[in-house]
């Protein structure tokens, strides 16, 4: 169905993309960055069920049953918005590698973000760091990209498959430089 | 004067609860719009669009449940019970 193709197919286009610019790679942080907030949210999501076990046993529960369920629905609605607010920030924190530049969108809040970019032909050196047991098991790490331009370096943290990302950027840089 | 204030609150229990509900509704609509807008407008690739869709569906379901729960509560007698001191 054409109207639902947006949910299955994408050319990874982005705002301010140039007409002759093609997206090569889109990278988001490793899912481990969401682990902490999600644990908190799951805990808060279970709280009403734990509370209801104790509330059911009080004698005046029957008088506030309807109010209790109204408060629960508002509570879960707020949790739902907070959950997807976190997911929004996670999914908008993105590194885009095109055939011309590397763009980093750093979403810091609902209405706060920074946008950095570096020309691909200015990339000089890429360093990958993988520190710790968890990073090696789950295959995520930090990438330092140094350039010759005024934007001296990019430092991306907790990137999945950093070796592959490094290779993709280097290949794109070499192809860009050979044109 | 205090008794008059309590009477005003008791007699307008439904109105007070409606105002509170509208405040929650406006905040919810604002944050829902902002999140969906950011997902669709600034999201790159398929994943943000899928998340926006899931968020909208879940929000709608929870919103309907919240409205249903709101109209189940007898706000006037509830506020009266809270305000009226026990004998």
Short mmCIF file of C-alpha atoms in Angstrom, two decimals:
data_model
loop_
_atom_site.label_atom_id
_atom_site.label_comp_id
_atom_site.label_asym_id
_atom_site.label_seq_id
_atom_site.Cartn_x
_atom_site.Cartn_y
_atom_site.Cartn_z
CA UNK A 1 0.00 0.00 0.00
CA UNK A 2 1.65 3.26 -1.11
CA UNK A 3 0.46 5.18 1.93
CA UNK A 4 2.30 2.81 4.30
CA UNK A 5 5.54 2.65 2.31
CA UNK A 6 6.94 5.31 4.65
CA UNK A 7 7.02 2.60 7.31
CA UNK A 8 9.02 0.13 5.24
CA UNK A 9 11.13 1.89 2.62
CA UNK A 10 13.41 4.89 2.92
CA UNK A 11 16.23 6.54 1.02
CA UNK A 12 17.45 7.94 4.34
CA UNK A 13 16.92 11.48 3.14
CA UNK A 14 17.34 14.27 5.65
CA UNK A 15 16.73 17.99 6.02
CA UNK A 16 19.13 20.27 4.11
CA UNK A 17 20.36 17.40 1.97
CA UNK A 18 21.94 18.67 -1.22
CA UNK A 19 20.53 17.57 -4.60
CA UNK A 20 23.62 15.57 -5.57
CA UNK A 21 24.21 14.16 -2.11
CA UNK A 22 23.62 10.47 -1.41
CA UNK A 23 23.31 8.93 2.02
CA UNK A 24 25.81 6.12 2.57
CA UNK A 25 25.36 5.33 6.24
CA UNK A 26 23.05 6.30 9.10
CA UNK A 27 24.31 5.44 12.58
CA UNK A 28 22.62 5.78 15.93
CA UNK A 29 24.03 5.10 19.36
CA UNK A 30 24.05 1.53 20.65
CA UNK A 31 20.87 0.39 22.39
CA UNK A 32 22.81 0.14 25.65
CA UNK A 33 22.40 3.92 26.00
CA UNK A 34 18.67 3.34 26.45
CA UNK A 35 19.10 0.58 29.00
CA UNK A 36 19.27 2.78 32.11
CA UNK A 37 16.24 4.98 31.32
CA UNK A 38 14.23 1.93 30.28
CA UNK A 39 14.95 0.13 33.55
CA UNK A 40 13.68 3.17 35.46
CA UNK A 41 10.56 3.38 33.31
CA UNK A 42 9.81 -0.32 33.69
CA UNK A 43 10.15 0.05 37.46
CA UNK A 44 7.73 2.99 37.47
CA UNK A 45 5.36 1.08 35.18
CA UNK A 46 5.23 -1.79 37.68
CA UNK A 47 4.68 0.51 40.66
CA UNK A 48 0.88 0.84 40.23
CA UNK A 49 0.47 -2.94 40.22
CA UNK A 50 2.52 -3.21 43.41
CA UNK A 51 0.55 -0.32 44.96
CA UNK A 52 -2.80 -1.82 43.95
CA UNK A 53 -1.97 -4.99 45.91
CA UNK A 54 -1.84 -2.93 49.10
CA UNK A 55 -4.66 -0.54 48.18
CA UNK A 56 -7.11 -3.41 47.51
CA UNK A 57 -6.80 -4.42 51.14
CA UNK A 58 -7.88 -1.11 52.68
CA UNK A 59 -11.49 -0.74 53.72
CA UNK A 60 -12.13 2.56 51.88
CA UNK A 61 -10.89 1.26 48.52
CA UNK A 62 -14.46 0.85 47.22
CA UNK A 63 -15.11 4.59 47.57
CA UNK A 64 -12.10 5.59 45.44
CA UNK A 65 -11.96 2.77 42.88
CA UNK A 66 -13.00 5.00 39.97
CA UNK A 67 -10.60 7.77 41.01
CA UNK A 68 -7.80 5.25 41.41
CA UNK A 69 -8.26 3.95 37.86
CA UNK A 70 -8.43 7.49 36.49
CA UNK A 71 -5.13 8.32 38.22
CA UNK A 72 -3.63 5.08 36.84
CA UNK A 73 -4.60 5.96 33.24
CA UNK A 74 -3.13 9.47 33.60
CA UNK A 75 0.00 7.94 35.17
CA UNK A 76 0.50 5.50 32.28
CA UNK A 77 -0.20 8.21 29.72
CA UNK A 78 2.56 10.33 31.26
CA UNK A 79 4.91 7.32 31.34
CA UNK A 80 4.09 6.60 27.68
CA UNK A 81 4.98 10.17 26.69
CA UNK A 82 8.20 10.07 28.74
CA UNK A 83 9.12 6.69 27.20
CA UNK A 84 8.71 7.94 23.66
CA UNK A 85 10.34 11.26 24.51
CA UNK A 86 13.46 9.26 25.39
CA UNK A 87 13.10 7.19 22.22
CA UNK A 88 12.72 10.37 20.20
CA UNK A 89 15.97 11.80 21.57
CA UNK A 90 17.69 8.45 20.96
CA UNK A 91 16.47 8.14 17.34
CA UNK A 92 17.26 11.76 16.48
CA UNK A 93 20.82 11.46 17.81
CA UNK A 94 22.20 10.34 14.50
CA UNK A 95 25.38 10.37 12.45
CA UNK A 96 24.86 10.54 8.70
CA UNK A 97 27.67 9.73 6.31
CA UNK A 98 27.05 10.91 2.77
CA UNK A 99 29.22 10.99 -0.32
CA UNK A 100 30.17 14.57 0.59
CA UNK A 101 30.21 15.04 4.36
CA UNK A 102 29.69 13.61 7.81
CA UNK A 103 26.78 15.15 9.70
CA UNK A 104 26.11 14.74 13.40
CA UNK A 105 22.73 15.69 14.83
CA UNK A 106 22.96 15.80 18.61
CA UNK A 107 19.46 16.01 20.08
CA UNK A 108 19.71 17.23 23.66
CA UNK A 109 16.05 17.73 24.45
CA UNK A 110 12.66 18.26 22.91
CA UNK A 111 13.57 21.64 21.42
CA UNK A 112 17.33 21.68 21.70
CA UNK A 113 19.78 20.17 19.28
CA UNK A 114 23.15 20.88 17.70
CA UNK A 115 24.17 20.07 14.17
CA UNK A 116 27.82 19.55 13.21
CA UNK A 117 29.23 18.61 9.88
CA UNK A 118 32.61 17.81 8.45
CA UNK A 119 33.57 17.60 4.80
CA UNK A 120 34.49 14.07 3.84
CA UNK A 121 37.60 15.11 1.93
CA UNK A 122 38.92 16.81 5.09
CA UNK A 123 38.90 13.60 7.11
CA UNK A 124 42.46 12.70 7.98
CA UNK A 125 42.44 10.11 10.71
CA UNK A 126 39.85 7.86 12.40
CA UNK A 127 40.50 6.17 15.74
CA UNK A 128 38.28 3.51 17.29
CA UNK A 129 38.18 2.88 21.04
CA UNK A 130 36.48 -0.06 22.67
CA UNK A 131 36.84 0.03 26.44
CA UNK A 132 35.52 -2.55 28.82
CA UNK A 133 34.11 -6.05 28.79
CA UNK A 134 30.59 -4.91 27.94
CA UNK A 135 31.79 -2.85 24.97
CA UNK A 136 33.70 -5.79 23.56
CA UNK A 137 30.89 -8.29 24.10
CA UNK A 138 28.17 -6.02 22.71
CA UNK A 139 30.50 -4.55 20.06
CA UNK A 140 30.20 -0.84 20.65
CA UNK A 141 32.79 1.88 21.10
CA UNK A 142 33.89 5.45 20.50
CA UNK A 143 35.09 6.92 17.23
CA UNK A 144 37.40 9.92 16.94
CA UNK A 145 37.52 11.57 13.53
CA UNK A 146 40.22 14.14 12.99
CA UNK A 147 40.18 16.55 10.11
CA UNK A 148 42.36 19.15 8.52
CA UNK A 149 39.68 21.84 8.62
CA UNK A 150 38.53 24.35 11.23
CA UNK A 151 36.28 21.64 12.69
CA UNK A 152 39.22 19.75 14.18
CA UNK A 153 37.53 16.58 15.28
CA UNK A 154 34.35 14.64 15.84
CA UNK A 155 34.02 12.36 18.84
CA UNK A 156 31.16 9.88 18.69
CA UNK A 157 30.49 7.73 21.73
CA UNK A 158 28.83 4.33 22.12
CA UNK A 159 28.57 3.62 18.40
CA UNK A 160 27.63 0.05 17.39
CA UNK A 161 30.09 -1.82 15.16
CA UNK A 162 32.67 0.99 15.25
CA UNK A 163 35.12 -0.93 13.06
CA UNK A 164 32.56 -1.20 10.27
CA UNK A 165 31.64 2.47 10.65
CA UNK A 166 35.30 3.42 10.44
CA UNK A 167 35.78 1.34 7.31
CA UNK A 168 32.67 2.83 5.67
CA UNK A 169 33.86 6.37 6.37
CA UNK A 170 37.36 5.64 5.11
CA UNK A 171 35.99 4.04 1.93
CA UNK A 172 33.69 7.01 1.37
CA UNK A 173 36.60 9.40 1.99
CA UNK A 174 38.81 7.58 -0.48
CA UNK A 175 36.08 7.56 -3.08
CA UNK A 176 35.40 11.25 -2.49
CA UNK A 177 39.08 12.07 -2.78
CA UNK A 178 39.47 10.11 -6.00
CA UNK A 179 36.74 12.10 -7.77
CA UNK B 1 -16.03 33.13 54.56
CA UNK B 2 -14.36 29.78 54.79
CA UNK B 3 -17.71 28.01 54.65
CA UNK B 4 -18.65 30.06 51.59
CA UNK B 5 -15.38 29.09 49.88
CA UNK B 6 -15.96 25.43 50.65
CA UNK B 7 -19.51 25.67 49.33
CA UNK B 8 -18.25 27.22 46.11
CA UNK B 9 -15.73 24.43 45.68
CA UNK B 10 -18.27 21.73 46.53
CA UNK B 11 -20.94 23.10 44.20
CA UNK B 12 -18.47 23.43 41.33
CA UNK B 13 -16.72 20.09 41.78
CA UNK B 14 -17.41 19.02 38.22
CA UNK B 15 -16.11 22.31 36.85
CA UNK B 16 -12.91 22.10 38.88
CA UNK B 17 -12.28 18.55 37.73
CA UNK B 18 -13.00 19.57 34.14
CA UNK B 19 -10.45 22.39 34.34
CA UNK B 20 -7.86 19.97 35.72
CA UNK B 21 -8.68 17.50 32.96
CA UNK B 22 -8.34 20.20 30.31
CA UNK B 23 -4.93 21.19 31.66
CA UNK B 24 -3.79 17.55 31.42
CA UNK B 25 -5.32 17.32 27.94
CA UNK B 26 -3.54 20.44 26.64
CA UNK B 27 -0.17 19.30 28.03
CA UNK B 28 -0.69 15.82 26.56
CA UNK B 29 -1.66 17.18 23.12
CA UNK B 30 1.31 19.53 23.11
CA UNK B 31 3.86 16.84 23.96
CA UNK B 32 2.23 14.33 21.60
CA UNK B 33 2.35 16.79 18.73
CA UNK B 34 5.97 17.74 19.51
CA UNK B 35 7.14 14.13 19.68
CA UNK B 36 5.33 13.03 16.50
CA UNK B 37 6.50 16.16 14.67
CA UNK B 38 10.12 15.53 15.63
CA UNK B 39 9.93 11.87 14.65
CA UNK B 40 8.41 12.55 11.24
CA UNK B 41 10.11 15.83 10.33
CA UNK B 42 13.62 15.19 11.58
CA UNK B 43 13.82 11.41 11.75
CA UNK B 44 16.08 9.74 9.23
CA UNK B 45 15.10 6.38 7.84
CA UNK B 46 12.20 4.07 8.60
CA UNK B 47 12.62 3.60 12.35
CA UNK B 48 11.47 7.06 13.53
CA UNK B 49 8.34 6.82 11.39
CA UNK B 50 7.51 3.41 12.84
CA UNK B 51 8.07 4.76 16.35
CA UNK B 52 5.82 7.74 15.60
CA UNK B 53 3.08 5.36 14.43
CA UNK B 54 3.39 3.13 17.49
CA UNK B 55 3.42 6.19 19.75
CA UNK B 56 0.25 7.59 18.15
CA UNK B 57 -1.64 4.29 18.40
CA UNK B 58 -0.65 3.77 22.04
CA UNK B 59 -1.42 7.39 22.92
CA UNK B 60 -4.86 7.13 21.36
CA UNK B 61 -5.68 3.96 23.29
CA UNK B 62 -4.47 5.39 26.60
CA UNK B 63 -6.28 8.67 25.92
CA UNK B 64 -9.58 6.88 25.31
CA UNK B 65 -9.10 4.89 28.53
CA UNK B 66 -8.33 8.11 30.41
CA UNK B 67 -11.45 9.87 29.11
CA UNK B 68 -13.57 6.84 29.97
CA UNK B 69 -12.10 6.73 33.48
CA UNK B 70 -12.66 10.48 33.89
CA UNK B 71 -16.39 10.24 33.15
CA UNK B 72 -16.76 7.28 35.49
CA UNK B 73 -15.69 9.31 38.52
CA UNK B 74 -18.35 11.23 40.45
CA UNK B 75 -16.25 14.35 40.96
CA UNK B 76 -18.83 16.37 42.89
CA UNK B 77 -19.30 13.79 45.63
CA UNK B 78 -15.57 13.05 45.66
CA UNK B 79 -14.64 16.68 46.30
CA UNK B 80 -17.42 16.92 48.86
CA UNK B 81 -16.01 13.87 50.65
CA UNK B 82 -12.52 15.37 50.66
CA UNK B 83 -13.58 18.82 51.83
CA UNK B 84 -16.25 17.89 54.37
CA UNK B 85 -14.56 17.03 57.66
CA UNK B 86 -15.59 13.66 59.14
CA UNK B 87 -18.21 13.79 61.89
#
